[in-house]
Structures are given as C-alpha cells and as structure tokens.
XYZ file of C-alpha atoms in Angstrom:
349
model
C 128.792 76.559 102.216
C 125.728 78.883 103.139
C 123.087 79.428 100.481
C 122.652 83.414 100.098
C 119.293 85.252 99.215
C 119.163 88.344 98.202
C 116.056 90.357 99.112
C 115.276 93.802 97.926
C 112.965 95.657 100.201
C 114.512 94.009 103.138
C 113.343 96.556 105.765
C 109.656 96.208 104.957
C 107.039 94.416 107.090
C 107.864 91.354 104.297
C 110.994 91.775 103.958
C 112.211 91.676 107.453
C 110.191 88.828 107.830
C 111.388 86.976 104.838
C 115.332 87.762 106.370
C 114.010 86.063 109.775
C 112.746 82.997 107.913
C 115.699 82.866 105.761
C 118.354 83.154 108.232
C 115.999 81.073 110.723
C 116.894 78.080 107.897
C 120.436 78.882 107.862
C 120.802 81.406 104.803
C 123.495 83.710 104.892
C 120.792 86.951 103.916
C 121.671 90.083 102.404
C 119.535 93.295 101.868
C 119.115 96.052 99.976
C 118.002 99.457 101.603
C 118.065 102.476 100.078
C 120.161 105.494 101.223
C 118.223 108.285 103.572
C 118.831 110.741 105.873
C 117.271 108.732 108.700
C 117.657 105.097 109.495
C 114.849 103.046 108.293
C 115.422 99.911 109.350
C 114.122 99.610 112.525
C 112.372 96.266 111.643
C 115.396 94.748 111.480
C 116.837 96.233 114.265
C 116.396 92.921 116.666
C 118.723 91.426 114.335
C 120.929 93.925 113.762
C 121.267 94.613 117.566
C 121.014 91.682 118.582
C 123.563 88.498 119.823
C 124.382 85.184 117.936
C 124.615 83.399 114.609
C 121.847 85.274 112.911
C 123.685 88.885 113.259
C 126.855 87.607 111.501
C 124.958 86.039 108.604
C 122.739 89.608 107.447
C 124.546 92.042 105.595
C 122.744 95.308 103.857
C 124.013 97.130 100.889
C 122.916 100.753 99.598
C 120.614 100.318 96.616
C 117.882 101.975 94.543
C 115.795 100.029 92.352
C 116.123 103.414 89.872
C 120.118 102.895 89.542
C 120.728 99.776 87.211
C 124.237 100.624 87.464
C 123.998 99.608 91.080
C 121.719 96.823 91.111
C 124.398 94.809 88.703
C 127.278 95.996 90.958
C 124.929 94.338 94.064
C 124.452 90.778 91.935
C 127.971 90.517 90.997
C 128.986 91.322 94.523
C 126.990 88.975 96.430
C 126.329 86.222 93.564
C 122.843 84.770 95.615
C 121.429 81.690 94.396
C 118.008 83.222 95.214
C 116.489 86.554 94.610
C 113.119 88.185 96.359
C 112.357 91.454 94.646
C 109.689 93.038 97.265
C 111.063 96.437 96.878
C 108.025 98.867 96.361
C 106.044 102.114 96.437
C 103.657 99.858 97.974
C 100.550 102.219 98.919
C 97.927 102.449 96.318
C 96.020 105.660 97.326
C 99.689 107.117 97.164
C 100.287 105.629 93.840
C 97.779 108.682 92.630
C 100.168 111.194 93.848
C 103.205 109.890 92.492
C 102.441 107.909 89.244
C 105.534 107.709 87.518
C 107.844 107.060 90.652
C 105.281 104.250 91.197
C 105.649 103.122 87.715
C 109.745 103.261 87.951
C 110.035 101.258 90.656
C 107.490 98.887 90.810
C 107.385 98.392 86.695
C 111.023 99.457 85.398
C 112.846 98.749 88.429
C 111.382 94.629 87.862
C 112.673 95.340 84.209
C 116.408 96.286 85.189
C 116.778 93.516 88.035
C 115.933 91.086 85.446
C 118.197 92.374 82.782
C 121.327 92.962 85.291
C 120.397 89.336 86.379
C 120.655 88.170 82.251
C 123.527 90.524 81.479
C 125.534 89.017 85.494
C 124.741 85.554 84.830
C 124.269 84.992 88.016
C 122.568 81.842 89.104
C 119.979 82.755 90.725
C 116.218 82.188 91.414
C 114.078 85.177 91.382
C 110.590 85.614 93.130
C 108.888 88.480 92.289
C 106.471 90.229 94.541
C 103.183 90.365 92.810
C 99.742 92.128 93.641
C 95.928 91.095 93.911
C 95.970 94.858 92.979
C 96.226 93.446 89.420
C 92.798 92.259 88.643
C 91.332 95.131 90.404
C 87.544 95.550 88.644
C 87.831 91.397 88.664
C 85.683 89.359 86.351
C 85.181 86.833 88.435
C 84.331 86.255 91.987
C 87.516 84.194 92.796
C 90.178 85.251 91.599
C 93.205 82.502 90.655
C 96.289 81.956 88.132
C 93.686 81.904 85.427
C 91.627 85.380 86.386
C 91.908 88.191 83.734
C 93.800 91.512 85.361
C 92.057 94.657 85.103
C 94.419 97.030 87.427
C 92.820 100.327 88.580
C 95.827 102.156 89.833
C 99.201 103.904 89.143
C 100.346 101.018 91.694
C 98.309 98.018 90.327
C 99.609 99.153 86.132
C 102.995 99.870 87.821
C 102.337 95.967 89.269
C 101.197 94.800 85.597
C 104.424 95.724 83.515
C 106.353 93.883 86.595
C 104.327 90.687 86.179
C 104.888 90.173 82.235
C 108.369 91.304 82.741
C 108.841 88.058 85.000
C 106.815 85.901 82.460
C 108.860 87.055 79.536
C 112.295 86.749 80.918
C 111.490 83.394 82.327
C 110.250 82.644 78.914
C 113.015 84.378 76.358
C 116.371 83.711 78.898
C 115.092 80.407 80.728
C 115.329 82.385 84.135
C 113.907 80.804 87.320
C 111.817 83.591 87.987
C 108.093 83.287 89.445
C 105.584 85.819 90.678
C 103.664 85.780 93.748
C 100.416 86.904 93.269
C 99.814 87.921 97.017
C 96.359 88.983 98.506
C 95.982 91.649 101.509
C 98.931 90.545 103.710
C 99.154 92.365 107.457
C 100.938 91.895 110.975
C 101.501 94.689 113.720
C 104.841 95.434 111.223
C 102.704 96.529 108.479
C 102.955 100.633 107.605
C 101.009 102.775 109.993
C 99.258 104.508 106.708
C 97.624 101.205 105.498
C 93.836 100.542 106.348
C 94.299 97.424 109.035
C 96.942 99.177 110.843
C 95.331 102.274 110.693
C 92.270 100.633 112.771
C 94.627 98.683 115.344
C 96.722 101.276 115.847
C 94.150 104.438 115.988
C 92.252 102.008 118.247
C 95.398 101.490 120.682
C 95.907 105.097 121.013
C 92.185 105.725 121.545
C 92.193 103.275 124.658
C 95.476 105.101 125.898
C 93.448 108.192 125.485
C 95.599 109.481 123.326
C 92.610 110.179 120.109
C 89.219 110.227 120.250
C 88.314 109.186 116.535
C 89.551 107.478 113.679
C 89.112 108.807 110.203
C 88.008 106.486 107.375
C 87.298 106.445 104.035
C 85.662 103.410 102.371
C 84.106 100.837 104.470
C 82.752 99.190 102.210
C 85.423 97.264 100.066
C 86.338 93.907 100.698
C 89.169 92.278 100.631
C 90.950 89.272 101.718
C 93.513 89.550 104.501
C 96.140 87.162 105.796
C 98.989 86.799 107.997
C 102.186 88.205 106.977
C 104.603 85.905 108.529
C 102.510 82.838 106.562
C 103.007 84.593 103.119
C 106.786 85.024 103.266
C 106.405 81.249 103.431
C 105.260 80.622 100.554
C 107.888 82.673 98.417
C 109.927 80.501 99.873
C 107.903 77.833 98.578
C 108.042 78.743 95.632
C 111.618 79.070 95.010
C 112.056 75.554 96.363
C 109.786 74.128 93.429
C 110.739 72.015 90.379
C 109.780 74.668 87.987
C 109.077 78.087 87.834
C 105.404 78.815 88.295
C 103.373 81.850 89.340
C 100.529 81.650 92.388
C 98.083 83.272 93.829
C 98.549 83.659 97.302
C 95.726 84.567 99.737
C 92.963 82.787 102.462
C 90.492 82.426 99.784
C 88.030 84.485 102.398
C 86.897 87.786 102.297
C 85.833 90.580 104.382
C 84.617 94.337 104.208
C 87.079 97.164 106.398
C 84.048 97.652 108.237
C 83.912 94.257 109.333
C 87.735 94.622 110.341
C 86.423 97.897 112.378
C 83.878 95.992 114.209
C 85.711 93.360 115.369
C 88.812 94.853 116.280
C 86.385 97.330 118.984
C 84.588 94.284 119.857
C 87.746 92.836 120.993
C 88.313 95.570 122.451
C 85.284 96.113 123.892
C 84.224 99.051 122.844
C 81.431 100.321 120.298
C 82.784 101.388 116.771
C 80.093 103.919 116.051
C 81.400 105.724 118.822
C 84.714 106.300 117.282
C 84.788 106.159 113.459
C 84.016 109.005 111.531
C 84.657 109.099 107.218
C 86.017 111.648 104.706
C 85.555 111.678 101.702
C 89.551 112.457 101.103
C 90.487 109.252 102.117
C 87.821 107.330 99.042
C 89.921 106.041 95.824
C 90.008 107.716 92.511
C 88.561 104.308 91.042
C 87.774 101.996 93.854
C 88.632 98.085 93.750
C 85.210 96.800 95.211
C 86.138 92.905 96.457
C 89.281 90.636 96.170
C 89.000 86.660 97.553
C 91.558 84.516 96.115
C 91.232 81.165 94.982
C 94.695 79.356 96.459
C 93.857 75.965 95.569
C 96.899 75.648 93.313
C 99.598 76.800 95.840
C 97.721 74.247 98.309
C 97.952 71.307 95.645
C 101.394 71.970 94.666
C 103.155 73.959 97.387
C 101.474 72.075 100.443
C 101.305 75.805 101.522
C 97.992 76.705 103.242
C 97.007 79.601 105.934
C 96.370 79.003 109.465
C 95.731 82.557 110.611
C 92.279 83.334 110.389
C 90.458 86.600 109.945
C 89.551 87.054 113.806
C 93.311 85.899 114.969
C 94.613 88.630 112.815
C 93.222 91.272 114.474
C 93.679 89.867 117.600
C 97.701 89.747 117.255
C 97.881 93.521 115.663
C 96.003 94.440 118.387
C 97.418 93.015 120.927
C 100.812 94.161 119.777
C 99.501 97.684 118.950
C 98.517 97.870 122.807
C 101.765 96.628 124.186
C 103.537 98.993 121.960
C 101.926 101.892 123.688
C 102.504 100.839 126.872
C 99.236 99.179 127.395
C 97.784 95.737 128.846
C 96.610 93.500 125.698
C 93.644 91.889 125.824
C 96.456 88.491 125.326
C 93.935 86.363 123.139
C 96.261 87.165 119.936
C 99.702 86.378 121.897
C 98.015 83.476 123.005
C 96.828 81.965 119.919
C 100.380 82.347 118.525
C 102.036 80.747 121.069
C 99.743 77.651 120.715
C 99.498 77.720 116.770
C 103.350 78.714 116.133
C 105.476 76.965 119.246
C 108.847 76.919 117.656
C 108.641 80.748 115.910
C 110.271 82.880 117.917
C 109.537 86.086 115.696
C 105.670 85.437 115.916
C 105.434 88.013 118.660
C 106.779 91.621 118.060
C-alpha cells in the first residue's frame, strides 16, 4: 500500500517541490489549495498535465487554513501518515500590511491543524514549516537550535506562536510533530515579489529590453540563501527520524542582496550600477540586519548537507529566468545541475 503525505501549501515554490520529491519516492501525495477565482497552480501544472504514474498518485482538495471545520474534514478524508504544513502568508514586508491575516494563518492556522490532528487521531507525522525570520535582531552570530528568537515582524510573531504550538502539542499529546527552522530558501519557482527573484528576473527582462532599472530597497542585509529543491529534502529527513526533533536548516554562509546584485550582472555581464536604483518604500519597518545558520545538527543527525552554493544559485535562477523569456542562458547554471544532480529530473524548470 502507498504511504500518503499530506502537504498544505502544495502549489508554492516548496510545496510543489516537496510533491515532486514525494511522489518521485513513490508517495501517493495530496494537496491542499485554496479556492480562487483564477487557477494558481501552475507549479504543478507539469504534473497535473502531464503522462504516467506520478499524475494518478496527486490529488488536491479545497482548503483554507482559516476553516478548522475543513481542515478535519481533509485529515479524516485522506488519513496521511505524514503531514507538511508549508501553507503561508509568506512575504514579510507584506506581513506589515496585513498583520492579523498573517497572524491567522501562519500562527492560528498551525494551532487548528494540530488540534484537528489530536481531535482525528490520525496517525500522522507532522513537519512544520518554520522561519529564520524568528530570531530576527539575533543574539548571536550563528544562529542554531539553541539561538534565542527575537522576531521583528507581523510574519516572523505570526512564525513564533506556530513554533511553540508544534513544541507543545508534541509535548502535551505525544504528536510526531517537528519544525524546520529554514534559512533563505530560492529557485527560479520562488514568488516574483521576493528579493532574489526580483534581481534574476528584473535582470532577464532588462537583457530582453524589456526594463531599464530595477528598484531596490535595502542592500545591505544579509542573509543566507540556499537551494530550494535541497531544503524540501530535509523535511523529509526529518520525518524519517527516530524522534521528533526541530532543526535549523540553512548553508551556514552568508551574503548581503548587494552581493546577490553583483554577481547575478556579472554573470551576466553587465555592470549593476548601471541598472539598480533604491526607494526608500521598499526599506522594512524594523529591518533584520544578518541571518547565517549554524546546521551542524541536521548534518550530524540527518546526514543532510547543501551542495548548492551561493554562486550556483544565481546561476540556475538566472539561467531559467532567461529561458523563460525567450532568451539564450548564459548555460553555466543548467550545466552545473546536470553534473551535480544526474538522476533529478525536476532540477531544471
């Protein structure tokens, strides 16, 4: 019989990776989306769409994580022995503008998927998707499982209530239930509106001549980016464990957004100054200045360790930011893919 995960969020750049991986190891997946006016699933659409094995084992089901009501009717329907909660108002700048949505779904909507999995009984191990956002003004310069939090958002508070929700159902009910404590994650599925996309994409469309500039706001914070595709990995990981433990997640290197800006032209070829200009619109109410994890524990006990670096990332967005728009790439990031990742298929978009 096929194992079934249940992953909220499912047509986000995670979760339509976490489906390919999943179904990639023979899961029967299922999804939740929410209901819109517009399909919004077009990250899943090669699956969807598409022939064979894979197709037949992904089903979606309408969900909100505002409706309780629903969210038990979901569990009792689909009974998964594994659960990935990385449904999200996932933009912190956005967070500002819409604080208590932000604080529904990513704090209260953690709160009622753990309760309708207590009140269900359902059987099932629960991941939830956690945020470097949470220490925010950190303490130290590292940040690990043993860091102090200090979030400094609607988002990253939002984030906070989620985290000791996991802890204290895992602790009261004896739930499986761990939280991934995941640094700056990207890929060319990431959301147009987030800073790394912004560049790669901006950039594409300048050298289609389609824009001449790219507005910024802070260049100076640093953070500490990874791969995507690698990430999704490790919440697999971490359902597959012996006990239920939460990790920080991340390459344990960081870098500033201008440093992302100056190599991704520099790939490119061309000079950033040129093409970047900043507003002050686009600065943070109360800025997060640097975030570098410390992953030593998910390398000692998950085996799980990153093998994108910070100039391969770019490369791949780029590259598939170019193609996208009917461009050439430059081909160093599909390259480096193809030799690092042989047997993954999805690597590519």
């Amino acid at each position: 019989m096929l194992k079934k995960a249940l992953i909220t969020g499912i047509s986000g750049q995670d979760g339509s990776y976490l489906a390919e991986l999943l179904l990639d190891k023979g899961y029967e997946v299922h999804g939740v989306v929410r209901r819109a006016s517009n399909f919004h699933t077009t990250r899943l659409d090669h699956i969807t769409f598409g022939a064979g094995a894979r197709k037949e084992r992904l089903f979606l089901h309408y969900g909100d994580m505002t409706d309780s009501s629903n969210l038990n009717r979901v569990l009792e329907k689909v009974q998964p022995e594994e659960i990935y909660n990385l449904a999200a108002q996932s933009h912190v700048q956005i967070s500002f503008e819409v604080p208590e949505y932000s604080a529904e779904v990513d704090g209260i909507g953690v709160l009622r998927l753990m309760d309708a999995i207590r009140e269900t009984k359902v059987k099932a191990r629960f991941y939830q998707a956690s945020s470097s956002e949470l220490f925010g003004k950190a303490s130290e310069s590292r940040q690990s499982e043993q860091t102090p939090f200090y979030p400094r958002s609607p988002y990253a508070a939002a984030k906070l209530f989620g985290y000791w929700t996991v802890v204290n159902y895992r602790e009261a009910y004896n739930l499986f239930a761990c939280n991934g404590i995941l640094f700056n994650h990207e890929s060319p599925r990431r959301g147009e509106n987030f800073v790394t996309r912004k560049v790669t994409i901006g950039l594409a469309r300048i050298l289609a001549g389609k824009e001449d500039h790219i507005t910024m706001g802070n260049m100076d914070a640093q953070r500490d980016w990874g791969y995507a595709p690698e990430y999704v990995e490790a919440m697999w990981k971490m359902l597959q464990a012996a006990e239920p433990l939460d990790y920080v997640i991340g390459t344990g290197c960081k870098h500033s957004v201008q440093d992302f800006i100056e190599r991704a032209f520099d790939y490119a070829g061309l000079d950033w100054h040129k093409y970047i200009r900043q507003d002050p619109r686009y600065l943070r109410l109360t800025e997060v200045d640097q975030l570098q994890a410390d992953p030593s524990k998910a390398a000692k006990e998950l085996g799980w360790q990153p093998r994108v670096g910070f100039e391969e990332l770019i490369m791949v967005m780029l590259d598939a930011d170019m193609r996208a728009l009917g461009l050439k790439p430059v081909g160093k990031g599909d390259r480096f893919l193809k030799e690092a990742f042989p047997s993954r298929w999805w690597q590519i978009d």
